[in-house]
Short mmCIF file of C-alpha atoms in Angstrom, two decimals:
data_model
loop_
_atom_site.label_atom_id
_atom_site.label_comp_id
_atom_site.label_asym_id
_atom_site.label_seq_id
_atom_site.Cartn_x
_atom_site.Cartn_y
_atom_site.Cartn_z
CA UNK A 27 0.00 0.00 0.00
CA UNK A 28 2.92 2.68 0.69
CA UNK A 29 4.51 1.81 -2.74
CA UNK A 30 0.84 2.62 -4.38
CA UNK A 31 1.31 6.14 -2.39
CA UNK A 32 4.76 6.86 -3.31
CA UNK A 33 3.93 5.95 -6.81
CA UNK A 34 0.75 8.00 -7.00
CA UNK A 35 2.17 10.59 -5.63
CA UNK A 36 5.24 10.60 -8.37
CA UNK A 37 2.73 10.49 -10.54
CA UNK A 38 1.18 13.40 -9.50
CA UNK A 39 4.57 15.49 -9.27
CA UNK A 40 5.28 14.26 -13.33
CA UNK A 41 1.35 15.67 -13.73
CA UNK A 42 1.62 18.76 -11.90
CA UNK A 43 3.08 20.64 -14.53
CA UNK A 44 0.37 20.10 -16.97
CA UNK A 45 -2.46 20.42 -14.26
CA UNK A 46 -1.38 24.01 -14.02
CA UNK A 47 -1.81 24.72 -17.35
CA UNK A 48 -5.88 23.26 -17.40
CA UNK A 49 -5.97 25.21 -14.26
CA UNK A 50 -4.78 28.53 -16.47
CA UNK A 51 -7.30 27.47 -19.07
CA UNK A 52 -9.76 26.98 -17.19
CA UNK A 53 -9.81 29.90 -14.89
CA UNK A 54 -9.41 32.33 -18.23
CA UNK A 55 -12.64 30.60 -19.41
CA UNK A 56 -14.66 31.58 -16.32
CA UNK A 57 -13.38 34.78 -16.54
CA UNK A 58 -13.94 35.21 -20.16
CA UNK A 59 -17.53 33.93 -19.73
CA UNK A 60 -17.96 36.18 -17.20
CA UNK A 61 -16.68 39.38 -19.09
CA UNK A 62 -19.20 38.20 -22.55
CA UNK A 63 -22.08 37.54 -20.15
CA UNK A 64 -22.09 41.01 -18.44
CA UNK A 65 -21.27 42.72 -21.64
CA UNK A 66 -23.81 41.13 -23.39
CA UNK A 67 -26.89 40.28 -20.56
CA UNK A 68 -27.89 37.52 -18.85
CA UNK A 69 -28.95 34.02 -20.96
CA UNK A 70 -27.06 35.57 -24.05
CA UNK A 71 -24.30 34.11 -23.92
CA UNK A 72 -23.40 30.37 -24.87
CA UNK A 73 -20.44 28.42 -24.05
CA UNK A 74 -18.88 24.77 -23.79
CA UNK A 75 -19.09 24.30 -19.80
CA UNK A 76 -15.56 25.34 -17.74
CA UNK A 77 -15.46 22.08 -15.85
CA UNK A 78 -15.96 20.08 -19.09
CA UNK A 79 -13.10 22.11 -20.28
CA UNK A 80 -11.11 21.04 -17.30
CA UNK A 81 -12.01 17.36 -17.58
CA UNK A 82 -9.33 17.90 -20.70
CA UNK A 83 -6.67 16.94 -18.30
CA UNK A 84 -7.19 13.47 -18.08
CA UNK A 85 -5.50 13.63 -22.12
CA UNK A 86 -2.68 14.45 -20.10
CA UNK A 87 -2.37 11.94 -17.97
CA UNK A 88 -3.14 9.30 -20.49
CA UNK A 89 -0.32 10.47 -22.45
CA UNK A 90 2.01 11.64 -20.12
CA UNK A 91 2.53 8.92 -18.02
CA UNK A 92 2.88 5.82 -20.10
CA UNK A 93 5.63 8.10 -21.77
CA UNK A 94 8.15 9.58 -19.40
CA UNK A 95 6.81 8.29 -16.16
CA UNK A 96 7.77 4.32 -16.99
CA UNK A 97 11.26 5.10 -17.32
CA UNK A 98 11.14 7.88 -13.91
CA UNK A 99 9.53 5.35 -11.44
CA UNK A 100 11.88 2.01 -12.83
CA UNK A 101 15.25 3.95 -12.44
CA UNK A 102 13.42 4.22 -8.66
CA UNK A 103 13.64 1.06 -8.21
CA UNK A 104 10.36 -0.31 -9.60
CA UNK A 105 9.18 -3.16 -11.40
CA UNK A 106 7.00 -3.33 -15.13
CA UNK A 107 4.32 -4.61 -12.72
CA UNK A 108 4.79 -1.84 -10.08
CA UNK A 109 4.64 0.77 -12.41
CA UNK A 110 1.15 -0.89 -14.47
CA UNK A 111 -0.89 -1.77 -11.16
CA UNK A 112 0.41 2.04 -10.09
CA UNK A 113 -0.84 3.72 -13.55
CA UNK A 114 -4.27 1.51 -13.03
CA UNK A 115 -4.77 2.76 -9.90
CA UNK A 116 -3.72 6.31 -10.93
CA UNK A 117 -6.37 6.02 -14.14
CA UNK A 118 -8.99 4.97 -12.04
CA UNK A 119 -8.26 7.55 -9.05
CA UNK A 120 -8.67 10.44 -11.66
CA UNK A 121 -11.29 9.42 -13.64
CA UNK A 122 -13.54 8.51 -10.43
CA UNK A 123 -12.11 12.45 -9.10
CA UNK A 124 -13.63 13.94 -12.41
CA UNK A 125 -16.24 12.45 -12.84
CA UNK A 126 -17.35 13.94 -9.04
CA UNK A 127 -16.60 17.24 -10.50
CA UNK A 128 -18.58 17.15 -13.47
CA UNK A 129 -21.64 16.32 -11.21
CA UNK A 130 -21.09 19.01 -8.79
CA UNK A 131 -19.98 21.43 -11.67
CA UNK A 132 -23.05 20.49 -13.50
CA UNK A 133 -24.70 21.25 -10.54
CA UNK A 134 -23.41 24.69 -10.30
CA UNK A 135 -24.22 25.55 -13.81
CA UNK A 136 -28.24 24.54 -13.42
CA UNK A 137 -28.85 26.21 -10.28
CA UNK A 138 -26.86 29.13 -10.94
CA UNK A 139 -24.93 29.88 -13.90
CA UNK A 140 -27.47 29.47 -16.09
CA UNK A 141 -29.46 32.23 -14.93
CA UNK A 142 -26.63 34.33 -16.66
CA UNK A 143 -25.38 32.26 -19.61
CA UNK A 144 -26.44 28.97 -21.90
CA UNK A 145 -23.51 26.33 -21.07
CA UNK A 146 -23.01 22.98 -23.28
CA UNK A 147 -22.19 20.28 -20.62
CA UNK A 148 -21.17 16.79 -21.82
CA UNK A 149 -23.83 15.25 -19.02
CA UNK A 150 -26.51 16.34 -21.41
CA UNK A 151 -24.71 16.19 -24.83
CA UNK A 152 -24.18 12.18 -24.18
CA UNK A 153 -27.29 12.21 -21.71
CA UNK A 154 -25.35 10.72 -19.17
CA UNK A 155 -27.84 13.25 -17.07
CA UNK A 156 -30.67 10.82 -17.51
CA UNK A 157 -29.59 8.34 -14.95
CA UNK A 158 -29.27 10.27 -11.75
CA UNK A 159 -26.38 11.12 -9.76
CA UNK A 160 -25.06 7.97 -8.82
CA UNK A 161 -25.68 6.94 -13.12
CA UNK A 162 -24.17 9.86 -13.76
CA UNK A 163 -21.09 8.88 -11.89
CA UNK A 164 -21.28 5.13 -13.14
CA UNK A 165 -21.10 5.95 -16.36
CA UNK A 166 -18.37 9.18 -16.55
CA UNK A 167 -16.33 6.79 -14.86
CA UNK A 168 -16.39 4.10 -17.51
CA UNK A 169 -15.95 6.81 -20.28
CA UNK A 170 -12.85 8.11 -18.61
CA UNK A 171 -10.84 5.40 -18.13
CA UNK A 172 -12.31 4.09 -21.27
CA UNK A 173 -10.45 7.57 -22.97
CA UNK A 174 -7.70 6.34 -20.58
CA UNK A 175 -7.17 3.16 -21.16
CA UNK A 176 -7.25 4.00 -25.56
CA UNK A 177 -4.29 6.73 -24.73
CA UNK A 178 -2.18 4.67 -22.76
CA UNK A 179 -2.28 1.82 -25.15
CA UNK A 180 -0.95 4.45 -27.84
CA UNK A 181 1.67 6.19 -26.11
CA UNK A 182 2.74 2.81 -24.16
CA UNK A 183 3.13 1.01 -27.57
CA UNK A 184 5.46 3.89 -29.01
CA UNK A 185 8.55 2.24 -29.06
CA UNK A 186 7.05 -1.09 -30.47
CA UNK A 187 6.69 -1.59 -34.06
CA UNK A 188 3.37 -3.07 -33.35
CA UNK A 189 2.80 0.10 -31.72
CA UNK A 190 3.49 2.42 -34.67
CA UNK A 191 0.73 -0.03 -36.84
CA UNK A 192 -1.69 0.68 -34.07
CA UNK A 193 -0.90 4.56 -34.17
CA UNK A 194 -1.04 4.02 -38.26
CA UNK A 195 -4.58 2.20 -38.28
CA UNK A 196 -5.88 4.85 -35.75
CA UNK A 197 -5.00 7.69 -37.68
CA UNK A 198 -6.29 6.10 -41.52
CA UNK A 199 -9.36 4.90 -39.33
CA UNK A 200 -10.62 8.31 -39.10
CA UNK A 201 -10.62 10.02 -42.16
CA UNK A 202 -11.64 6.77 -43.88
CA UNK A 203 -14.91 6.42 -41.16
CA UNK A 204 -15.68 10.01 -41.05
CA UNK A 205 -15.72 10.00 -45.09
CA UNK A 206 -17.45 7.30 -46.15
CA UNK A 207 -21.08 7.80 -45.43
CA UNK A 208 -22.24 4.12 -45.22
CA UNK A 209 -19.15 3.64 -42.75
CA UNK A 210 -19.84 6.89 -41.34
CA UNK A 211 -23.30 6.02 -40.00
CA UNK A 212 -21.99 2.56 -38.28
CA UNK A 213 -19.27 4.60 -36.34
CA UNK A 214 -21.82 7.66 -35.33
CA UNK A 215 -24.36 4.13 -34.28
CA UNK A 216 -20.65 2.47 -32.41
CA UNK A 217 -20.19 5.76 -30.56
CA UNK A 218 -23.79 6.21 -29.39
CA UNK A 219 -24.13 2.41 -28.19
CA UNK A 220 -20.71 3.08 -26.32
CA UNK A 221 -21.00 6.85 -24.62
CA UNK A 222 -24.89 8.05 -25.27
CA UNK A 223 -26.94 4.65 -24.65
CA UNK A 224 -30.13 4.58 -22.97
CA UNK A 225 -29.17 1.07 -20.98
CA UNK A 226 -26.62 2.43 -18.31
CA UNK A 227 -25.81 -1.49 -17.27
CA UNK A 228 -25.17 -1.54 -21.13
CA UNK A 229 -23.60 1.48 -21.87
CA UNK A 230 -20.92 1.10 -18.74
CA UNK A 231 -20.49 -2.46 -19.39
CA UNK A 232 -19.23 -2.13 -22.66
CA UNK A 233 -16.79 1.01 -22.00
CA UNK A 234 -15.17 -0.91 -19.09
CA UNK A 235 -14.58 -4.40 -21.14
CA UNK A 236 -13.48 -2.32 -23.97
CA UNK A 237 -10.72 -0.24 -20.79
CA UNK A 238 -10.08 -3.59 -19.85
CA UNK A 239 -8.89 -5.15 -23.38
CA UNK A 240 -7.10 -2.08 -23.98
CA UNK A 241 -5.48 -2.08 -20.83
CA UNK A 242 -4.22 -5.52 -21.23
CA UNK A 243 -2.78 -4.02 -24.74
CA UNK A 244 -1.17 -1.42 -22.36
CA UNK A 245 0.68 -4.23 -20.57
CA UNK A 246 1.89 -6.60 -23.67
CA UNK A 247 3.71 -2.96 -24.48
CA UNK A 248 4.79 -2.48 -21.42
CA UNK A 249 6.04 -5.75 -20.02
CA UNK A 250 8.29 -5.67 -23.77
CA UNK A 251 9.34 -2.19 -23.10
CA UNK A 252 12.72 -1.93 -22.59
CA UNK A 253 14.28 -0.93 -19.14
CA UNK A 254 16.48 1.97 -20.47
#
């Protein structure tokens, strides 16, 4: 259990950096907001919500860690499996910490920000907002570390060849989906069964087996990774 600590807090020291700069972000937004709504009255202004704009820090730490913070926490001593069960631990930690903040952010922004501007919140957009608090929770958490899990198998498979065919499919996938309207249909129906479904048992269960399969990608990268 103290390894965990000393590992999540490493982790957060390699982060802190980068939470800073969301932070920055972040509190420019609100103040930016702020400026448009007084300038321009109350309700007429519309923006995408500040705390959804924070939530952009878990890219970070999807990216981030896999890449410098294997080789930081091994010359420390650890071991591949240290460092994995660490970053699970880590993924899960943040996305369960956002996913508390979007609820109470959310419910800042309907009992009171509203009353001065129109905010886009991703709780609506994917009508995660349907299923209660505790749904709410349930499912941002699977999302998350299902956004989590996808990163870390990218950056953690960077210096694999396999890696670089993953990073290669993943790139053509998206033009070639987004393009093709036949193909573009079946990934707009794949992304609604997977973040906006109506069945939150259904709609959870499928973005955590998908985090788990990806996170067992994570670890055939990682336990191949070499030590220096």
């Amino acid at each position: 259990m103290n390894k965990i600590a000393v590992l999540t807090k490493a982790s957060f020291l390699q982060l802190k950096l980068y939470l800073l700069i969301i932070l920055g972000i972040f509190a420019v937004s609100l103040i930016t907001d702020l400026i448009l709504s007084l300038s321009m009255g109350a309700g007429e202004n519309s923006s995408v919500s500040a705390g959804n704009l924070f939530t952009l820090f878990l890219i970070f730490v999807g990216s981030v860690l896999p890449v410098s913070f294997f080789r930081r926490i091994i010359n420390l001593g650890a071991t591949r499996k240290d460092y994995y069960v660490g970053i699970l631990i880590i993924y899960a930690l943040w996305s369960l910490i956002f996913a508390v903040f979007n609820i109470a952010w959310y419910q800042l922004e309907i009992n009171w920000i509203r009353d001065y501007e129109h905010t886009f919140n991703i709780l609506e957009i994917f009508q995660w907002d349907q299923f209660g608090v505790a749904g709410m929770l349930v499912y941002q958490f699977g999302a998350y570390l299902f956004l989590l899990s996808l990163l870390n198998l990218l950056f953690s498979g960077l210096r694999h060849a396999a890696g670089w065919v993953i990073w290669a499919v993943f790139i053509a996938a998206i033009p070639i989906l987004t393009s093709i309207a036949p193909l573009r249909s079946k990934l707009v129906d794949g992304l609604k069964t997977l973040i906006s479904n109506d069945s939150l048992l259904q709609g959870f269960g499928l973005t955590l087996a998908l985090a788990c399969l990806l996170l067992a990608g994570g670890w055939w990268f990682t336990a191949r990774r070499a030590l220096i």
